[in-house]
């Protein structure tokens, strides 16, 4: 089965492009920031510079691991689902579930390893750029040279490969008939764990003082965990919502019906969408509150405050790029997979415009759901931080930040879905429904 996995990757590399891109970006992020650990530990680095670099590496390393897992998991889940006929044929030919798991996990590990190896060069360049950012802001001494060592290399390779193997195992287990009750319990445990840990992290904010240097960390982590938990709850919420949407007509009715059929597959889209909205809104709003509080106090920013601002903006930038790539990957793969469905609808009498309208309505429902869930997670972090840091409850500039984040989310979600669907619809309907050669 491992030989079959290697042959499958060599013969049809296009099917693994989304997974390769996710692994490449994830490994690049992890290695870029973990190279700060190598740099901090190099001979001759002063204690202030070392602390700044280690803090940046530690904070983003945790975010990076979480993002890599969900990015690879979302693309692999779509990949395995698209190969359901191939997997069923192998099962009918005598392959056992264990053999199929080894094949798919072997494919995922091979692709992730290639992506991680390709990311070494960009990560070395990214590490130098990141170090320049810290030096330009005066947080790291100019004499410090960038070091790309074993911590960066092995963490990038290990985390990316392990995330791919774990995500592939879960995806193929679902496809080869894993116990439904066991899967349901696992998802409930993950949802409950994310929500409980997120709530506890938010509550920790109220234990800290308004001038504590670590005040922003608990609400930020809490917003992330709540975003993930709420995104995993989205299938149940969408089921309840879809039963009440008064959508009819040639585009509205199939949109509602299609979402009902695929509701269990939607976390691959909802997790990056909700995470992007929740984390970006929370971090940018809390940084705005912090800047306003320092300005109102009439004191210059300390080195720690500058470190925190640079780190927050860097983290947000990474999450924006990575979440958008996750979202685009998932939407592109999921929409392309529906080529046959679109062809059947057109042969049944639907026009290309009606099919595009259906996709647009589906995307709008998903976007609104992601905005609501992400905003809820963000508000939990923002309110707790703002209440402790100032006398207010909500930040003054919060609405503008939220509108900007939502605008990006809408553009990415609607744009990717509609453009991909338009490209798929360029294929003649008869060719779309014809069996693949």
PDB file of N, CA, C and O in Angstrom, residues 114-180:
ATOM      1  N   UNK A 114       7.424  16.828   1.119  1.00  0.00           N
ATOM      2  CA  UNK A 114       7.882  17.629  -0.019  1.00  0.00           C
ATOM      3  C   UNK A 114       7.590  19.109   0.217  1.00  0.00           C
ATOM      4  O   UNK A 114       8.435  19.980  -0.022  1.00  0.00           O
ATOM      5  N   UNK A 115       6.370  19.410   0.699  1.00  0.00           N
ATOM      6  CA  UNK A 115       6.013  20.802   0.972  1.00  0.00           C
ATOM      7  C   UNK A 115       6.914  21.433   2.018  1.00  0.00           C
ATOM      8  O   UNK A 115       7.334  22.589   1.882  1.00  0.00           O
ATOM      9  N   UNK A 116       7.237  20.665   3.082  1.00  0.00           N
ATOM     10  CA  UNK A 116       8.102  21.195   4.133  1.00  0.00           C
ATOM     11  C   UNK A 116       9.524  21.430   3.627  1.00  0.00           C
ATOM     12  O   UNK A 116      10.158  22.437   3.974  1.00  0.00           O
ATOM     13  N   UNK A 117      10.026  20.527   2.797  1.00  0.00           N
ATOM     14  CA  UNK A 117      11.377  20.695   2.255  1.00  0.00           C
ATOM     15  C   UNK A 117      11.445  21.907   1.325  1.00  0.00           C
ATOM     16  O   UNK A 117      12.417  22.665   1.339  1.00  0.00           O
ATOM     17  N   UNK A 118      10.384  22.095   0.527  1.00  0.00           N
ATOM     18  CA  UNK A 118      10.348  23.259  -0.356  1.00  0.00           C
ATOM     19  C   UNK A 118      10.265  24.568   0.423  1.00  0.00           C
ATOM     20  O   UNK A 118      10.644  25.629  -0.089  1.00  0.00           O
ATOM     21  N   UNK A 119       9.766  24.507   1.647  1.00  0.00           N
ATOM     22  CA  UNK A 119       9.571  25.716   2.449  1.00  0.00           C
ATOM     23  C   UNK A 119      10.850  26.179   3.143  1.00  0.00           C
ATOM     24  O   UNK A 119      10.871  27.280   3.710  1.00  0.00           O
ATOM     25  N   UNK A 120      11.908  25.371   3.111  1.00  0.00           N
ATOM     26  CA  UNK A 120      13.127  25.733   3.846  1.00  0.00           C
ATOM     27  C   UNK A 120      13.717  27.043   3.327  1.00  0.00           C
ATOM     28  O   UNK A 120      14.037  27.948   4.107  1.00  0.00           O
ATOM     29  N   UNK A 121      13.867  27.164   2.014  1.00  0.00           N
ATOM     30  CA  UNK A 121      14.433  28.386   1.441  1.00  0.00           C
ATOM     31  C   UNK A 121      13.616  29.625   1.766  1.00  0.00           C
ATOM     32  O   UNK A 121      14.157  30.617   2.296  1.00  0.00           O
ATOM     33  N   UNK A 122      12.300  29.629   1.479  1.00  0.00           N
ATOM     34  CA  UNK A 122      11.485  30.794   1.846  1.00  0.00           C
ATOM     35  C   UNK A 122      11.503  31.081   3.343  1.00  0.00           C
ATOM     36  O   UNK A 122      11.439  32.249   3.754  1.00  0.00           O
ATOM     37  N   UNK A 123      11.576  30.036   4.183  1.00  0.00           N
ATOM     38  CA  UNK A 123      11.596  30.256   5.632  1.00  0.00           C
ATOM     39  C   UNK A 123      12.885  30.953   6.061  1.00  0.00           C
ATOM     40  O   UNK A 123      12.871  31.815   6.950  1.00  0.00           O
ATOM     41  N   UNK A 124      13.998  30.591   5.443  1.00  0.00           N
ATOM     42  CA  UNK A 124      15.260  31.264   5.760  1.00  0.00           C
ATOM     43  C   UNK A 124      15.196  32.744   5.387  1.00  0.00           C
ATOM     44  O   UNK A 124      15.612  33.617   6.151  1.00  0.00           O
ATOM     45  N   UNK A 125      14.614  33.018   4.212  1.00  0.00           N
ATOM     46  CA  UNK A 125      14.446  34.406   3.788  1.00  0.00           C
ATOM     47  C   UNK A 125      13.462  35.136   4.695  1.00  0.00           C
ATOM     48  O   UNK A 125      13.701  36.285   5.105  1.00  0.00           O
ATOM     49  N   UNK A 126      12.347  34.474   5.037  1.00  0.00           N
ATOM     50  CA  UNK A 126      11.357  35.088   5.918  1.00  0.00           C
ATOM     51  C   UNK A 126      11.907  35.377   7.293  1.00  0.00           C
ATOM     52  O   UNK A 126      11.566  36.400   7.912  1.00  0.00           O
ATOM     53  N   UNK A 127      12.772  34.501   7.798  1.00  0.00           N
ATOM     54  CA  UNK A 127      13.386  34.732   9.099  1.00  0.00           C
ATOM     55  C   UNK A 127      14.264  35.970   9.104  1.00  0.00           C
ATOM     56  O   UNK A 127      14.266  36.744  10.074  1.00  0.00           O
ATOM     57  N   UNK A 128      14.995  36.165   8.009  1.00  0.00           N
ATOM     58  CA  UNK A 128      15.841  37.369   7.917  1.00  0.00           C
ATOM     59  C   UNK A 128      14.979  38.630   7.880  1.00  0.00           C
ATOM     60  O   UNK A 128      15.307  39.641   8.511  1.00  0.00           O
ATOM     61  N   UNK A 129      13.884  38.569   7.110  1.00  0.00           N
ATOM     62  CA  UNK A 129      12.987  39.728   7.029  1.00  0.00           C
ATOM     63  C   UNK A 129      12.363  40.020   8.388  1.00  0.00           C
ATOM     64  O   UNK A 129      12.261  41.186   8.816  1.00  0.00           O
ATOM     65  N   UNK A 130      11.938  38.971   9.095  1.00  0.00           N
ATOM     66  CA  UNK A 130      11.324  39.152  10.412  1.00  0.00           C
ATOM     67  C   UNK A 130      12.320  39.753  11.395  1.00  0.00           C
ATOM     68  O   UNK A 130      11.978  40.642  12.191  1.00  0.00           O
ATOM     69  N   UNK A 131      13.558  39.286  11.360  1.00  0.00           N
ATOM     70  CA  UNK A 131      14.585  39.842  12.244  1.00  0.00           C
ATOM     71  C   UNK A 131      14.817  41.322  11.927  1.00  0.00           C
ATOM     72  O   UNK A 131      14.973  42.141  12.840  1.00  0.00           O
ATOM     73  N   UNK A 132      14.795  41.682  10.636  1.00  0.00           N
ATOM     74  CA  UNK A 132      14.948  43.095  10.259  1.00  0.00           C
ATOM     75  C   UNK A 132      13.824  43.949  10.828  1.00  0.00           C
ATOM     76  O   UNK A 132      14.046  45.098  11.225  1.00  0.00           O
ATOM     77  N   UNK A 133      12.596  43.382  10.865  1.00  0.00           N
ATOM     78  CA  UNK A 133      11.458  44.124  11.423  1.00  0.00           C
ATOM     79  C   UNK A 133      11.704  44.428  12.896  1.00  0.00           C
ATOM     80  O   UNK A 133      11.480  45.561  13.365  1.00  0.00           O
ATOM     81  N   UNK A 134      12.163  43.431  13.644  1.00  0.00           N
ATOM     82  CA  UNK A 134      12.437  43.647  15.064  1.00  0.00           C
ATOM     83  C   UNK A 134      13.596  44.625  15.264  1.00  0.00           C
ATOM     84  O   UNK A 134      13.580  45.428  16.200  1.00  0.00           O
ATOM     85  N   UNK A 135      14.591  44.563  14.392  1.00  0.00           N
ATOM     86  CA  UNK A 135      15.730  45.476  14.524  1.00  0.00           C
ATOM     87  C   UNK A 135      15.354  46.899  14.143  1.00  0.00           C
ATOM     88  O   UNK A 135      15.791  47.858  14.777  1.00  0.00           O
ATOM     89  N   UNK A 136      14.530  47.062  13.119  1.00  0.00           N
ATOM     90  CA  UNK A 136      14.104  48.404  12.710  1.00  0.00           C
ATOM     91  C   UNK A 136      13.281  49.097  13.790  1.00  0.00           C
ATOM     92  O   UNK A 136      13.293  50.326  13.896  1.00  0.00           O
ATOM     93  N   UNK A 137      12.532  48.312  14.564  1.00  0.00           N
ATOM     94  CA  UNK A 137      11.715  48.896  15.633  1.00  0.00           C
ATOM     95  C   UNK A 137      12.497  49.056  16.935  1.00  0.00           C
ATOM     96  O   UNK A 137      11.940  49.496  17.944  1.00  0.00           O
ATOM     97  N   UNK A 138      13.784  48.685  16.931  1.00  0.00           N
ATOM     98  CA  UNK A 138      14.618  48.858  18.097  1.00  0.00           C
ATOM     99  C   UNK A 138      14.445  47.811  19.171  1.00  0.00           C
ATOM    100  O   UNK A 138      14.929  47.976  20.295  1.00  0.00           O
ATOM    101  N   UNK A 139      13.787  46.716  18.849  1.00  0.00           N
ATOM    102  CA  UNK A 139      13.536  45.681  19.849  1.00  0.00           C
ATOM    103  C   UNK A 139      14.648  44.645  19.906  1.00  0.00           C
ATOM    104  O   UNK A 139      14.751  43.894  20.883  1.00  0.00           O
ATOM    105  N   UNK A 140      15.440  44.562  18.845  1.00  0.00           N
ATOM    106  CA  UNK A 140      16.557  43.619  18.781  1.00  0.00           C
ATOM    107  C   UNK A 140      17.787  44.405  18.339  1.00  0.00           C
ATOM    108  O   UNK A 140      17.710  45.270  17.453  1.00  0.00           O
ATOM    109  N   UNK A 141      18.918  44.115  18.947  1.00  0.00           N
ATOM    110  CA  UNK A 141      20.158  44.831  18.634  1.00  0.00           C
ATOM    111  C   UNK A 141      20.572  44.604  17.177  1.00  0.00           C
ATOM    112  O   UNK A 141      20.372  43.527  16.616  1.00  0.00           O
ATOM    113  N   UNK A 142      21.141  45.628  16.577  1.00  0.00           N
ATOM    114  CA  UNK A 142      21.572  45.542  15.179  1.00  0.00           C
ATOM    115  C   UNK A 142      22.684  44.515  14.973  1.00  0.00           C
ATOM    116  O   UNK A 142      22.880  44.013  13.867  1.00  0.00           O
ATOM    117  N   UNK A 143      23.399  44.195  16.026  1.00  0.00           N
ATOM    118  CA  UNK A 143      24.519  43.261  15.900  1.00  0.00           C
ATOM    119  C   UNK A 143      24.086  41.800  15.804  1.00  0.00           C
ATOM    120  O   UNK A 143      24.909  40.930  15.503  1.00  0.00           O
ATOM    121  N   UNK A 144      22.821  41.521  16.049  1.00  0.00           N
ATOM    122  CA  UNK A 144      22.331  40.138  16.032  1.00  0.00           C
ATOM    123  C   UNK A 144      22.180  39.664  14.582  1.00  0.00           C
ATOM    124  O   UNK A 144      21.552  40.339  13.759  1.00  0.00           O
ATOM    125  N   UNK A 145      22.752  38.516  14.275  1.00  0.00           N
ATOM    126  CA  UNK A 145      22.641  37.921  12.942  1.00  0.00           C
ATOM    127  C   UNK A 145      21.617  36.784  12.961  1.00  0.00           C
ATOM    128  O   UNK A 145      21.483  36.061  13.962  1.00  0.00           O
ATOM    129  N   UNK A 146      20.935  36.621  11.832  1.00  0.00           N
ATOM    130  CA  UNK A 146      19.928  35.567  11.750  1.00  0.00           C
ATOM    131  C   UNK A 146      20.585  34.199  11.705  1.00  0.00           C
ATOM    132  O   UNK A 146      21.589  33.983  11.029  1.00  0.00           O
ATOM    133  N   UNK A 147      19.978  33.262  12.432  1.00  0.00           N
ATOM    134  CA  UNK A 147      20.462  31.884  12.462  1.00  0.00           C
ATOM    135  C   UNK A 147      19.306  30.942  12.150  1.00  0.00           C
ATOM    136  O   UNK A 147      18.263  30.993  12.814  1.00  0.00           O
ATOM    137  N   UNK A 148      19.491  30.115  11.143  1.00  0.00           N
ATOM    138  CA  UNK A 148      18.497  29.084  10.811  1.00  0.00           C
ATOM    139  C   UNK A 148      19.106  27.739  11.200  1.00  0.00           C
ATOM    140  O   UNK A 148      19.983  27.222  10.520  1.00  0.00           O
ATOM    141  N   UNK A 149      18.665  27.204  12.346  1.00  0.00           N
ATOM    142  CA  UNK A 149      19.299  26.014  12.893  1.00  0.00           C
ATOM    143  C   UNK A 149      18.366  24.834  13.047  1.00  0.00           C
ATOM    144  O   UNK A 149      17.288  24.780  12.436  1.00  0.00           O
ATOM    145  N   UNK A 150      18.741  23.892  13.886  1.00  0.00           N
ATOM    146  CA  UNK A 150      17.969  22.646  14.019  1.00  0.00           C
ATOM    147  C   UNK A 150      16.571  22.839  14.591  1.00  0.00           C
ATOM    148  O   UNK A 150      15.662  22.079  14.257  1.00  0.00           O
ATOM    149  N   UNK A 151      16.374  23.832  15.468  1.00  0.00           N
ATOM    150  CA  UNK A 151      15.036  24.038  16.025  1.00  0.00           C
ATOM    151  C   UNK A 151      14.051  24.385  14.920  1.00  0.00           C
ATOM    152  O   UNK A 151      12.958  23.810  14.832  1.00  0.00           O
ATOM    153  N   UNK A 152      14.425  25.317  14.055  1.00  0.00           N
ATOM    154  CA  UNK A 152      13.549  25.711  12.950  1.00  0.00           C
ATOM    155  C   UNK A 152      13.326  24.545  11.988  1.00  0.00           C
ATOM    156  O   UNK A 152      12.188  24.249  11.604  1.00  0.00           O
ATOM    157  N   UNK A 153      14.395  23.872  11.613  1.00  0.00           N
ATOM    158  CA  UNK A 153      14.300  22.806  10.613  1.00  0.00           C
ATOM    159  C   UNK A 153      13.460  21.640  11.116  1.00  0.00           C
ATOM    160  O   UNK A 153      12.497  21.224  10.457  1.00  0.00           O
ATOM    161  N   UNK A 154      13.807  21.121  12.286  1.00  0.00           N
ATOM    162  CA  UNK A 154      13.116  19.919  12.760  1.00  0.00           C
ATOM    163  C   UNK A 154      11.679  20.209  13.197  1.00  0.00           C
ATOM    164  O   UNK A 154      10.799  19.367  13.027  1.00  0.00           O
ATOM    165  N   UNK A 155      11.427  21.396  13.754  1.00  0.00           N
ATOM    166  CA  UNK A 155      10.049  21.718  14.130  1.00  0.00           C
ATOM    167  C   UNK A 155       9.171  21.832  12.899  1.00  0.00           C
ATOM    168  O   UNK A 155       8.026  21.338  12.887  1.00  0.00           O
ATOM    169  N   UNK A 156       9.675  22.463  11.836  1.00  0.00           N
ATOM    170  CA  UNK A 156       8.890  22.572  10.610  1.00  0.00           C
ATOM    171  C   UNK A 156       8.592  21.228   9.991  1.00  0.00           C
ATOM    172  O   UNK A 156       7.449  20.936   9.609  1.00  0.00           O
ATOM    173  N   UNK A 157       9.605  20.378   9.898  1.00  0.00           N
ATOM    174  CA  UNK A 157       9.409  19.057   9.306  1.00  0.00           C
ATOM    175  C   UNK A 157       8.503  18.193  10.175  1.00  0.00           C
ATOM    176  O   UNK A 157       7.551  17.566   9.682  1.00  0.00           O
ATOM    177  N   UNK A 158       8.782  18.146  11.472  1.00  0.00           N
ATOM    178  CA  UNK A 158       8.031  17.259  12.363  1.00  0.00           C
ATOM    179  C   UNK A 158       6.569  17.661  12.470  1.00  0.00           C
ATOM    180  O   UNK A 158       5.665  16.818  12.330  1.00  0.00           O
ATOM    181  N   UNK A 159       6.313  18.935  12.715  1.00  0.00           N
ATOM    182  CA  UNK A 159       4.930  19.376  12.907  1.00  0.00           C
ATOM    183  C   UNK A 159       4.119  19.196  11.633  1.00  0.00           C
ATOM    184  O   UNK A 159       2.977  18.720  11.660  1.00  0.00           O
ATOM    185  N   UNK A 160       4.695  19.545  10.485  1.00  0.00           N
ATOM    186  CA  UNK A 160       3.961  19.429   9.222  1.00  0.00           C
ATOM    187  C   UNK A 160       3.647  17.975   8.892  1.00  0.00           C
ATOM    188  O   UNK A 160       2.514  17.631   8.520  1.00  0.00           O
ATOM    189  N   UNK A 161       4.636  17.094   9.042  1.00  0.00           N
ATOM    190  CA  UNK A 161       4.422  15.684   8.718  1.00  0.00           C
ATOM    191  C   UNK A 161       3.440  15.034   9.695  1.00  0.00           C
ATOM    192  O   UNK A 161       2.542  14.286   9.285  1.00  0.00           O
ATOM    193  N   UNK A 162       3.587  15.328  10.997  1.00  0.00           N
ATOM    194  CA  UNK A 162       2.672  14.749  11.979  1.00  0.00           C
ATOM    195  C   UNK A 162       1.245  15.264  11.786  1.00  0.00           C
ATOM    196  O   UNK A 162       0.279  14.500  11.920  1.00  0.00           O
ATOM    197  N   UNK A 163       1.101  16.551  11.469  1.00  0.00           N
ATOM    198  CA  UNK A 163      -0.234  17.104  11.215  1.00  0.00           C
ATOM    199  C   UNK A 163      -0.866  16.445   9.997  1.00  0.00           C
ATOM    200  O   UNK A 163      -2.060  16.111  10.002  1.00  0.00           O
ATOM    201  N   UNK A 164      -0.087  16.241   8.946  1.00  0.00           N
ATOM    202  CA  UNK A 164      -0.605  15.594   7.736  1.00  0.00           C
ATOM    203  C   UNK A 164      -1.006  14.158   8.020  1.00  0.00           C
ATOM    204  O   UNK A 164      -2.060  13.694   7.565  1.00  0.00           O
ATOM    205  N   UNK A 165      -0.162  13.425   8.764  1.00  0.00           N
ATOM    206  CA  UNK A 165      -0.476  12.028   9.075  1.00  0.00           C
ATOM    207  C   UNK A 165      -1.745  11.928   9.920  1.00  0.00           C
ATOM    208  O   UNK A 165      -2.625  11.096   9.650  1.00  0.00           O
ATOM    209  N   UNK A 166      -1.851  12.785  10.933  1.00  0.00           N
ATOM    210  CA  UNK A 166      -3.043  12.747  11.777  1.00  0.00           C
ATOM    211  C   UNK A 166      -4.300  13.132  11.032  1.00  0.00           C
ATOM    212  O   UNK A 166      -5.345  12.481  11.162  1.00  0.00           O
ATOM    213  N   UNK A 167      -4.216  14.189  10.229  1.00  0.00           N
ATOM    214  CA  UNK A 167      -5.382  14.624   9.461  1.00  0.00           C
ATOM    215  C   UNK A 167      -5.792  13.574   8.438  1.00  0.00           C
ATOM    216  O   UNK A 167      -6.990  13.327   8.228  1.00  0.00           O
ATOM    217  N   UNK A 168      -4.811  12.954   7.779  1.00  0.00           N
ATOM    218  CA  UNK A 168      -5.123  11.917   6.788  1.00  0.00           C
ATOM    219  C   UNK A 168      -5.766  10.715   7.445  1.00  0.00           C
ATOM    220  O   UNK A 168      -6.713  10.122   6.900  1.00  0.00           O
ATOM    221  N   UNK A 169      -5.275  10.338   8.606  1.00  0.00           N
ATOM    222  CA  UNK A 169      -5.859   9.196   9.314  1.00  0.00           C
ATOM    223  C   UNK A 169      -7.321   9.448   9.653  1.00  0.00           C
ATOM    224  O   UNK A 169      -8.188   8.584   9.460  1.00  0.00           O
ATOM    225  N   UNK A 170      -7.609  10.655  10.163  1.00  0.00           N
ATOM    226  CA  UNK A 170      -8.999  10.978  10.500  1.00  0.00           C
ATOM    227  C   UNK A 170      -9.879  11.009   9.264  1.00  0.00           C
ATOM    228  O   UNK A 170     -11.025  10.535   9.286  1.00  0.00           O
ATOM    229  N   UNK A 171      -9.364  11.556   8.153  1.00  0.00           N
ATOM    230  CA  UNK A 171     -10.162  11.663   6.936  1.00  0.00           C
ATOM    231  C   UNK A 171     -10.471  10.298   6.347  1.00  0.00           C
ATOM    232  O   UNK A 171     -11.618  10.002   5.974  1.00  0.00           O
ATOM    233  N   UNK A 172      -9.481   9.424   6.257  1.00  0.00           N
ATOM    234  CA  UNK A 172      -9.707   8.109   5.646  1.00  0.00           C
ATOM    235  C   UNK A 172     -10.495   7.202   6.593  1.00  0.00           C
ATOM    236  O   UNK A 172     -11.242   6.329   6.144  1.00  0.00           O
ATOM    237  N   UNK A 173     -10.359   7.408   7.880  1.00  0.00           N
ATOM    238  CA  UNK A 173     -11.153   6.627   8.829  1.00  0.00           C
ATOM    239  C   UNK A 173     -12.633   6.910   8.643  1.00  0.00           C
ATOM    240  O   UNK A 173     -13.484   6.020   8.704  1.00  0.00           O
ATOM    241  N   UNK A 174     -12.926   8.175   8.374  1.00  0.00           N
ATOM    242  CA  UNK A 174     -14.308   8.558   8.113  1.00  0.00           C
ATOM    243  C   UNK A 174     -14.804   7.940   6.813  1.00  0.00           C
ATOM    244  O   UNK A 174     -15.940   7.498   6.703  1.00  0.00           O
ATOM    245  N   UNK A 175     -13.917   7.894   5.801  1.00  0.00           N
ATOM    246  CA  UNK A 175     -14.318   7.391   4.485  1.00  0.00           C
ATOM    247  C   UNK A 175     -14.417   5.878   4.426  1.00  0.00           C
ATOM    248  O   UNK A 175     -15.146   5.338   3.591  1.00  0.00           O
ATOM    249  N   UNK A 176     -13.684   5.157   5.292  1.00  0.00           N
ATOM    250  CA  UNK A 176     -13.682   3.696   5.240  1.00  0.00           C
ATOM    251  C   UNK A 176     -14.607   3.073   6.268  1.00  0.00           C
ATOM    252  O   UNK A 176     -14.498   1.881   6.575  1.00  0.00           O
ATOM    253  N   UNK A 177     -15.509   3.888   6.805  1.00  0.00           N
ATOM    254  CA  UNK A 177     -16.543   3.312   7.663  1.00  0.00           C
ATOM    255  C   UNK A 177     -16.183   3.214   9.121  1.00  0.00           C
ATOM    256  O   UNK A 177     -16.507   2.233   9.782  1.00  0.00           O
ATOM    257  N   UNK A 178     -15.463   4.233   9.640  1.00  0.00           N
ATOM    258  CA  UNK A 178     -15.212   4.267  11.082  1.00  0.00           C
ATOM    259  C   UNK A 178     -16.523   4.347  11.839  1.00  0.00           C
ATOM    260  O   UNK A 178     -17.553   4.740  11.310  1.00  0.00           O
ATOM    261  N   UNK A 179     -16.502   3.968  13.088  1.00  0.00           N
ATOM    262  CA  UNK A 179     -17.740   3.921  13.852  1.00  0.00           C
ATOM    263  C   UNK A 179     -18.365   5.302  13.959  1.00  0.00           C
ATOM    264  O   UNK A 179     -17.753   6.231  14.488  1.00  0.00           O
ATOM    265  N   UNK A 180     -19.618   5.464  13.484  1.00  0.00           N
ATOM    266  CA  UNK A 180     -20.254   6.785  13.546  1.00  0.00           C
ATOM    267  C   UNK A 180     -20.361   7.310  14.974  1.00  0.00           C
ATOM    268  O   UNK A 180     -20.162   8.490  15.226  1.00  0.00           O
TER     269      UNK A 180
END
